[in-house]
C-alpha positions as a printed Julia matrix, in Angstrom:
34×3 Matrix{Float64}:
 -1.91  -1.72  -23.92
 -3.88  -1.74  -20.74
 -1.7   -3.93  -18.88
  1.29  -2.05  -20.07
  0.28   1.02  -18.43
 -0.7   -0.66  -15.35
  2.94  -2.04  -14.95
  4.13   1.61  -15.84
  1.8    2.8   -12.96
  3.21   0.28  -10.55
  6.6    1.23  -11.03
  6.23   4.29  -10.46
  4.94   3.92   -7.83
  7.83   1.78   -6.11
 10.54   4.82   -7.43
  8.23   7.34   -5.53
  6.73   5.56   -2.82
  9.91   3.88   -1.02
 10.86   6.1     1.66
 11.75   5.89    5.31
 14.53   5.62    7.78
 17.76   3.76    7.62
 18.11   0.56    7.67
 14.31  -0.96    8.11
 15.01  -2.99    5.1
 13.93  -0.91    2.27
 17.09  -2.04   -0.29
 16.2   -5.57    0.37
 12.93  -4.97   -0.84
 13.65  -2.91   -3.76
 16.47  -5.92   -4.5
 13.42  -8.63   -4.33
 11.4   -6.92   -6.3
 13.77  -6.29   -8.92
């Protein structure tokens, strides 16, 4: 249960916390990590 949440935590964090400018490689990340 605990560890469940704290993978729900981390992705939400990753849907809200990738932002920046164009092309500084932020779809290859989210790609890798997905």
């Amino acid at each position: 249960m605990i560890s469940n949440l704290a993978l729900y935590n981390v992705d939400m964090s990753l849907k809200c916390g990738i932002v920046g400018l164009p092309n500084v490689g932020k779809s290859t990340l989210f790609n890798a990590l997905t």
